Short mmCIF file of C-alpha atoms and ligand atoms in Angstrom, two decimals:
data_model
loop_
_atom_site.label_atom_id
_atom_site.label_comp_id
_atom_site.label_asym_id
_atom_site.label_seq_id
_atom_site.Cartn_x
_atom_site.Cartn_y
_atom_site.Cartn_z
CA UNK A 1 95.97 106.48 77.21
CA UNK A 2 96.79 104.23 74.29
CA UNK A 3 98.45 105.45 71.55
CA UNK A 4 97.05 103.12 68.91
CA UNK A 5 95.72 104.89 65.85
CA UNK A 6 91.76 104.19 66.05
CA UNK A 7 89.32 104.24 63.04
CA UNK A 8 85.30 104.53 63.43
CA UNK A 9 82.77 103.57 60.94
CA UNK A 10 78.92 104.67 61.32
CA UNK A 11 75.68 102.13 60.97
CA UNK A 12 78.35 99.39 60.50
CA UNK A 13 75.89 96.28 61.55
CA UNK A 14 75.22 96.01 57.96
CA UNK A 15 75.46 97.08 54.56
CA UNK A 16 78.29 99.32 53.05
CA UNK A 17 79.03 100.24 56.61
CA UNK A 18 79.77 96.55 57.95
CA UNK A 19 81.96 96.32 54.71
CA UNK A 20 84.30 99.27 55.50
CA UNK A 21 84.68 97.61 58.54
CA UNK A 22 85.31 94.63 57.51
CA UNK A 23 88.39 95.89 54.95
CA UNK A 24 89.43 98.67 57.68
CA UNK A 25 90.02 95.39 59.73
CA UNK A 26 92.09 93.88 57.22
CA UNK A 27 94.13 96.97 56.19
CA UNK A 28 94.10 99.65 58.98
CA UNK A 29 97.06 99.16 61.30
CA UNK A 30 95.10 99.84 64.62
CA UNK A 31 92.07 99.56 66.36
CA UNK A 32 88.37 99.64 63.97
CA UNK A 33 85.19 100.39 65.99
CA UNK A 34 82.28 98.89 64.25
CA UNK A 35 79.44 101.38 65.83
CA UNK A 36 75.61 100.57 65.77
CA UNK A 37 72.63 102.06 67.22
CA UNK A 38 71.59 98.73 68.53
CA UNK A 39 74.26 97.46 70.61
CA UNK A 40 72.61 93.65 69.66
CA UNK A 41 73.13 94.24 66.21
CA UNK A 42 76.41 95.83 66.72
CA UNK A 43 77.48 92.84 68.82
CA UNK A 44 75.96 90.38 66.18
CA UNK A 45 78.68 92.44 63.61
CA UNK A 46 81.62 91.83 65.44
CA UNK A 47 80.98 88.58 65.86
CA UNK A 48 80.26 87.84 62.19
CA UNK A 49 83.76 89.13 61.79
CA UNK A 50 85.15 87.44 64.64
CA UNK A 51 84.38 84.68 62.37
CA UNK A 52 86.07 85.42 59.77
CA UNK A 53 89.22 85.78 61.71
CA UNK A 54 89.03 89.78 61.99
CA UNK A 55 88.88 92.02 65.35
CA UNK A 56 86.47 94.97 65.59
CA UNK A 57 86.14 96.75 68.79
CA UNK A 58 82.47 98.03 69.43
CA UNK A 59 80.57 101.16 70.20
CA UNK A 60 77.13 101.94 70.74
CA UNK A 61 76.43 105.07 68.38
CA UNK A 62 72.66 106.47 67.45
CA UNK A 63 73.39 109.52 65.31
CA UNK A 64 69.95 110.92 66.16
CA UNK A 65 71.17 111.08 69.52
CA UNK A 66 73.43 113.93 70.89
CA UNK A 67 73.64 111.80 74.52
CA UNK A 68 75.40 108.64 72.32
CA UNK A 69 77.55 110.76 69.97
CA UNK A 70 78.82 112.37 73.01
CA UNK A 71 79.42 109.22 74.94
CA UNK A 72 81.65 108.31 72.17
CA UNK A 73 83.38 111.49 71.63
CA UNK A 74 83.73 111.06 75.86
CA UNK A 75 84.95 107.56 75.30
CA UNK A 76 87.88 108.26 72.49
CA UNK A 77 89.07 111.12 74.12
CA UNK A 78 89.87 109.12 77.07
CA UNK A 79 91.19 105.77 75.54
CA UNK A 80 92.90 107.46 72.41
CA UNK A 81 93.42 111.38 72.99
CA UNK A 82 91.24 111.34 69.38
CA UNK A 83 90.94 109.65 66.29
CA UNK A 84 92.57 109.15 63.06
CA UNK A 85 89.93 107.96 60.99
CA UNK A 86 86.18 108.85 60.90
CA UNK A 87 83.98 107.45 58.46
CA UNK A 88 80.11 108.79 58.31
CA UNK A 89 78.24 106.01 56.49
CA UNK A 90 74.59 105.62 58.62
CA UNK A 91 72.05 106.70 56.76
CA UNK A 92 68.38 105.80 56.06
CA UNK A 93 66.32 105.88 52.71
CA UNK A 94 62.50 105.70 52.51
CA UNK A 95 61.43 102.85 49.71
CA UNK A 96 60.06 104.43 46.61
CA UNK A 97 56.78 102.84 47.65
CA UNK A 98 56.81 103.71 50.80
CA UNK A 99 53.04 105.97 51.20
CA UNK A 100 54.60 108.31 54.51
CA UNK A 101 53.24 111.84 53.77
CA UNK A 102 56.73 113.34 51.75
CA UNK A 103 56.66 115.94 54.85
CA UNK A 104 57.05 113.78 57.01
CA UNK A 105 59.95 111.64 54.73
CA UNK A 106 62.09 115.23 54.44
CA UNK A 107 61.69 115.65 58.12
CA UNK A 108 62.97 111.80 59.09
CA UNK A 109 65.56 111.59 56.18
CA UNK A 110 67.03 114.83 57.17
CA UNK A 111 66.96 114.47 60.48
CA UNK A 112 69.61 111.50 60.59
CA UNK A 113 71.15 112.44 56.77
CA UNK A 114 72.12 115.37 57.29
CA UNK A 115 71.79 116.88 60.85
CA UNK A 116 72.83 113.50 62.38
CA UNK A 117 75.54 113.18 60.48
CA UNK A 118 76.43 117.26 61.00
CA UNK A 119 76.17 116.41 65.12
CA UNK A 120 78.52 113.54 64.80
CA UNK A 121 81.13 116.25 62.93
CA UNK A 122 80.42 119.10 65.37
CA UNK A 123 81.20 116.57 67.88
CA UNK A 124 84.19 114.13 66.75
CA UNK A 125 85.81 116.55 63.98
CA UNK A 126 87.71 118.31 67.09
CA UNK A 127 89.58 115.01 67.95
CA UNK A 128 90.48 114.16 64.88
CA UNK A 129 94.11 114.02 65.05
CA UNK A 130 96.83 115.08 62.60
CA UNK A 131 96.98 113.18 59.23
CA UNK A 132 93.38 111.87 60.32
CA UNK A 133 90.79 111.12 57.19
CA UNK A 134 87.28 112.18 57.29
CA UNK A 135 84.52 109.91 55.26
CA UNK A 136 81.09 111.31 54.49
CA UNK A 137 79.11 108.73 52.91
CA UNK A 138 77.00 111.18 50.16
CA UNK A 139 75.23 109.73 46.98
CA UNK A 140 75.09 111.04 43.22
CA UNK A 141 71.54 110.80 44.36
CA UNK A 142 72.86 113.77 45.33
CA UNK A 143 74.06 115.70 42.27
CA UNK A 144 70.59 114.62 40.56
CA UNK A 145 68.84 116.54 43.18
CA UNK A 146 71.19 119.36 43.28
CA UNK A 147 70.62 119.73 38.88
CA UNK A 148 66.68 119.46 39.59
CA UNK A 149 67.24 122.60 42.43
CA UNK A 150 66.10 126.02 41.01
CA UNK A 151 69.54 128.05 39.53
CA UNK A 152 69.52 130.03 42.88
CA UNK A 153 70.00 127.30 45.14
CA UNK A 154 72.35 125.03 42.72
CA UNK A 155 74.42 128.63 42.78
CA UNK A 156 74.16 128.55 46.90
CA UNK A 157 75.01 124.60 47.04
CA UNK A 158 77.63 125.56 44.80
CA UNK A 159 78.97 128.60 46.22
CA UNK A 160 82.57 128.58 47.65
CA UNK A 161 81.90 130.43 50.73
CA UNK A 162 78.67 128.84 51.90
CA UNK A 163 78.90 128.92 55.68
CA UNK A 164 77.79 125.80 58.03
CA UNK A 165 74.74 127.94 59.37
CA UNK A 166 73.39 129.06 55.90
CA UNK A 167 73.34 125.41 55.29
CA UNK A 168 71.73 124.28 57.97
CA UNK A 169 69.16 127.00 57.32
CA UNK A 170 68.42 126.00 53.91
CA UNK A 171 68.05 122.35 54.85
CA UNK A 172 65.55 123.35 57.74
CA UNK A 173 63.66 125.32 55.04
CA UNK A 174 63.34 122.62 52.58
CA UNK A 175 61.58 120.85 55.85
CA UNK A 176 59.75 123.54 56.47
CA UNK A 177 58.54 124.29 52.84
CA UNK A 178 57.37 120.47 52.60
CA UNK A 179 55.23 120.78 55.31
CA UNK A 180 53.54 123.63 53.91
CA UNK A 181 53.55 122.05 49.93
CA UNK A 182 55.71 124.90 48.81
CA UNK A 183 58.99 122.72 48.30
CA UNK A 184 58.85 122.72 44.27
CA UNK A 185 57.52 126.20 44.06
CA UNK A 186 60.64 126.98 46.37
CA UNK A 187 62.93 125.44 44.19
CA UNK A 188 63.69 121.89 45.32
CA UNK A 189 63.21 118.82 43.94
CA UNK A 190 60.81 116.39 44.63
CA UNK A 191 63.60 113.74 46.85
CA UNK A 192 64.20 114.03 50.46
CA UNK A 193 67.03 111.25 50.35
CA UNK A 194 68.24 113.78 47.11
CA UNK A 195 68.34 116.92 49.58
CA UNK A 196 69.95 115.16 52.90
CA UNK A 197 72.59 113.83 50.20
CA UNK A 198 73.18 117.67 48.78
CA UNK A 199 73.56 118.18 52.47
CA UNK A 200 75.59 115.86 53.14
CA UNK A 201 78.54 116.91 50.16
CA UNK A 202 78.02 120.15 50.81
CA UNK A 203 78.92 120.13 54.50
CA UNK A 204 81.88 118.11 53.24
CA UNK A 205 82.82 120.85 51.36
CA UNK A 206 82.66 123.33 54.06
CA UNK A 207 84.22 121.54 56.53
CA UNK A 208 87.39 120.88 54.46
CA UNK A 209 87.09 124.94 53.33
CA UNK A 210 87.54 125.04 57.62
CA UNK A 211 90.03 122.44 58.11
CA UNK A 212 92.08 124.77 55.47
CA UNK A 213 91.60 127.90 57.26
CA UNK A 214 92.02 126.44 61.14
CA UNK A 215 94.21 123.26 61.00
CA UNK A 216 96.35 123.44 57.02
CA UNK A 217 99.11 122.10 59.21
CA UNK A 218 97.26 119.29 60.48
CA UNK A 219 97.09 117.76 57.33
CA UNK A 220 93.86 116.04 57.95
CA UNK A 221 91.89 115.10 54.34
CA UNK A 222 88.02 115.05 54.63
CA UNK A 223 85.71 114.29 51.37
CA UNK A 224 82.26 113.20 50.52
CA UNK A 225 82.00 109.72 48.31
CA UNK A 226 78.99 107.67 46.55
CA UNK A 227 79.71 103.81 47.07
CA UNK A 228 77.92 103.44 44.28
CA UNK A 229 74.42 101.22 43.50
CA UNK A 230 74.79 98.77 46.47
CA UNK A 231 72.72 95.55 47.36
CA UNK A 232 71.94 96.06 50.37
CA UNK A 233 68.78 96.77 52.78
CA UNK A 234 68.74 99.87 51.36
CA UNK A 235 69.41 99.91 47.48
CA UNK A 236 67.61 96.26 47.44
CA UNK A 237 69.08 92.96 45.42
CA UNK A 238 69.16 94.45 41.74
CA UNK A 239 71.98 97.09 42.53
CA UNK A 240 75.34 96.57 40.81
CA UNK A 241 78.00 96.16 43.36
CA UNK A 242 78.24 94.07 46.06
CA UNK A 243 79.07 95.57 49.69
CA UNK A 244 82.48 94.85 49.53
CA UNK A 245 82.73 96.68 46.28
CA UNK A 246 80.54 99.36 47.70
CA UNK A 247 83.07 99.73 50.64
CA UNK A 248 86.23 100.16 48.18
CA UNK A 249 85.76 104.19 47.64
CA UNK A 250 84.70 104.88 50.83
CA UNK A 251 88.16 102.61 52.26
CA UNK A 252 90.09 104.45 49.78
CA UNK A 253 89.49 107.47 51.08
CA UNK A 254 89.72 106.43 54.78
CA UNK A 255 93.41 105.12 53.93
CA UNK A 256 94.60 107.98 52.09
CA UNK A 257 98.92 108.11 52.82
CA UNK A 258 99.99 110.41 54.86
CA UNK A 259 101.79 111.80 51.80
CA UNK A 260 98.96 112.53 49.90
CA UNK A 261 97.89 116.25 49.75
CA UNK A 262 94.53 115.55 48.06
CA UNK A 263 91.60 114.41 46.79
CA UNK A 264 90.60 116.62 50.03
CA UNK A 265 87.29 118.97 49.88
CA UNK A 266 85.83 116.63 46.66
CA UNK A 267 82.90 114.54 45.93
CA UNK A 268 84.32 110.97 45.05
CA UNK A 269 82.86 108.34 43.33
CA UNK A 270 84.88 105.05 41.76
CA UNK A 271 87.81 106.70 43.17
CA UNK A 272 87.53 109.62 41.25
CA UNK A 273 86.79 113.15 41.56
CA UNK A 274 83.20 114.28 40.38
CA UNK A 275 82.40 117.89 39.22
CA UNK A 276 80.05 119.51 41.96
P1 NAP B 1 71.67 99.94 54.99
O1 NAP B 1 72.03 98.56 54.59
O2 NAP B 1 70.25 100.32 55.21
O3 NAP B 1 72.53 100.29 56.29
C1 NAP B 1 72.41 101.53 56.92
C2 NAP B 1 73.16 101.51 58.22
O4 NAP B 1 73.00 102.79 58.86
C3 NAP B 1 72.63 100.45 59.20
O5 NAP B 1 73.69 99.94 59.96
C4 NAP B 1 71.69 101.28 60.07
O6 NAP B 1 71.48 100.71 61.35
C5 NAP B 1 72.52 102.55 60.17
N1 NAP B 1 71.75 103.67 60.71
C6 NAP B 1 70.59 104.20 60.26
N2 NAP B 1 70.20 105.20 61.07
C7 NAP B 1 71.13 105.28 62.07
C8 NAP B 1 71.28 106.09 63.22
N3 NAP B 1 70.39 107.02 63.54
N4 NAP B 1 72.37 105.92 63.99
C9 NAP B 1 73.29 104.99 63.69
N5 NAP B 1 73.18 104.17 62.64
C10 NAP B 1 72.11 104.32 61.84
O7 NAP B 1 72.20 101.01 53.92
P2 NAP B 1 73.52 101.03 53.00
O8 NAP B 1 73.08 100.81 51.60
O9 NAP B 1 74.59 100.19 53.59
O10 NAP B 1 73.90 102.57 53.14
C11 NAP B 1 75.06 103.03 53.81
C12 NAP B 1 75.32 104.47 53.36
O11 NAP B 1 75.55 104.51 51.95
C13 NAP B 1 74.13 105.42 53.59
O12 NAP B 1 74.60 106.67 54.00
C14 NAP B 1 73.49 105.51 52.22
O13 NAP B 1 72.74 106.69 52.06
C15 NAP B 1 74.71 105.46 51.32
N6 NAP B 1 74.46 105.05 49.94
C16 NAP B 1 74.00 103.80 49.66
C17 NAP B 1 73.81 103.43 48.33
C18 NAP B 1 73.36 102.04 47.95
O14 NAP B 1 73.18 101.78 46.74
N7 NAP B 1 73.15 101.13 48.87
C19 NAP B 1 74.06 104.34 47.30
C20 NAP B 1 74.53 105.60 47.62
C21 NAP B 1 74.74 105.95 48.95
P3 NAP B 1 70.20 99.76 61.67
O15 NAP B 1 70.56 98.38 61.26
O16 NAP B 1 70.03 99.94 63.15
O17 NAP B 1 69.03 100.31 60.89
#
């Protein structure tokens, strides 16, 4: 078993993703798995970086798929005993054009967003070993959706002692309520990328509330983060920042010293903590 510390980055092909890997190459003192769900485009990655004179290791890793997040979890419990650093960045986003019946947009963005991202944590959060750092790539997108919630579920998103399973049924109900066009009468707002991304912080939040409780003397830090308006794929050529930029929070957090006793449990954006 090798004992070099090992860092994993989610949907890191492209975008923000293939830019964490990209620094976590140049400043991470061990091996960096670039993961995609397509081991071409994964392969196509590492080469890109190869390129550039940096090593990634790869790892095929669909997050809608329990069988491949297992495989991995399999595969760095073997080679590594764990991992140090885990960062969650896949993530999908339907265009604002984009005419799919909003049902059927919840149930899609959700499904990889938020319960996707919640397997790969069920799954890889055990491994994680002492002084590891935990990434969950969120979006103020958000905190806009959680202020346009009704006050009763911005008080449960908000709450303190929300458990894992009262989240996961309120994100299941905002599926459910689309389908039957109650969503807004229910209380949520009108964005599906919005809820997954409340989902997203607020299982952040949760976990490190856990990682207090079962491991404080691990000394593991876990947060949610926006990148911030990104060109890529996704956010499309008029956002602000450029991947690289986009990646700098997200490393930041990854890289954490081992002295540091916080920002752990937070929603980080530009490096700073936001109010929730
Ligand atoms: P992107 O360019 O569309 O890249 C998304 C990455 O996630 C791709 O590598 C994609 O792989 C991967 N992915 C999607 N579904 C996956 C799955 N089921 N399993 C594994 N990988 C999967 O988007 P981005 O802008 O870099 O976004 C990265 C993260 O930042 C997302 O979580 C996004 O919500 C968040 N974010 C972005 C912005 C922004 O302005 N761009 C702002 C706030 C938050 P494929 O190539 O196979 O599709």
């Amino acid at each position: 078993m090798s004992n070099v510390p090992v860092a994993v980055v989610t949907g890191s092909n492209k975008g923000i993703g293939f830019a964490i890997a990209r620094a976590l190459c140049k400043q991470f003192p061990g091996d960096v798995y670039l993961t995609a769900r397509d081991p071409g485009r994964g392969q196509e990655a590492v080469a890109k970086l190869q390129e550039e004179g940096l090593r990634a290791q790869f790892h095929q890793l669909d997050i809608d798929d329990l069988q491949s997040i297992r495989a991995l979890r399999d595969f760095l419990k073997e080679k590594y005993g764990g991992l140090n650093v885990l960062v969650n960045n896949a993530g999908i986003a339907f265009k604002v054009r984009d005419t799919t019946p909003f049902a059927i947009q919840a149930e899609v963005t959700l499904k990889t967003n938020f319960f996707g991202t919640r397997n790969v944590c069920t799954e890889l959060l055990p491994l994680v070993k002492p002084y590891g750092r935990v990434v969950n790539v969120s979006s103020m997108a958000g905190s806009s959706a959680l202020r346009g919630c009704s006050q009763e579920l911005q008080q449960k998103f908000r709450s303190n002692t929300i458990t894992e399973d009262e989240l996961v049924k309120l994100m299941t109900k905002f599926v459910e309520d689309t389908k039957k066009s109650v969503h807004e009468k229910e209380g949520w707002p009108n964005s599906a990328y919005g809820v997954s991304k409340i989902g997203v912080t607020v299982l952040s939040r949760i976990q490190a509330r856990m990682l207090n409780e079962q491991r404080k003397g691990d000394h593991i830090l876990l947060n949610a983060c926006c990148p911030g308006w990104v060109r890529t794929d996704m956010a499309g050529p008029k956002a602000t920042k450029s991947p690289d930029e986009g990646a700098e929070t997200p490393v930041y957090l990854a890289l954490l010293p081992s002295d540091a006793d916080g920002p752990h449990g937070q929603f980080v954006s530009d490096k700073t903590v936001q109010t929730w």
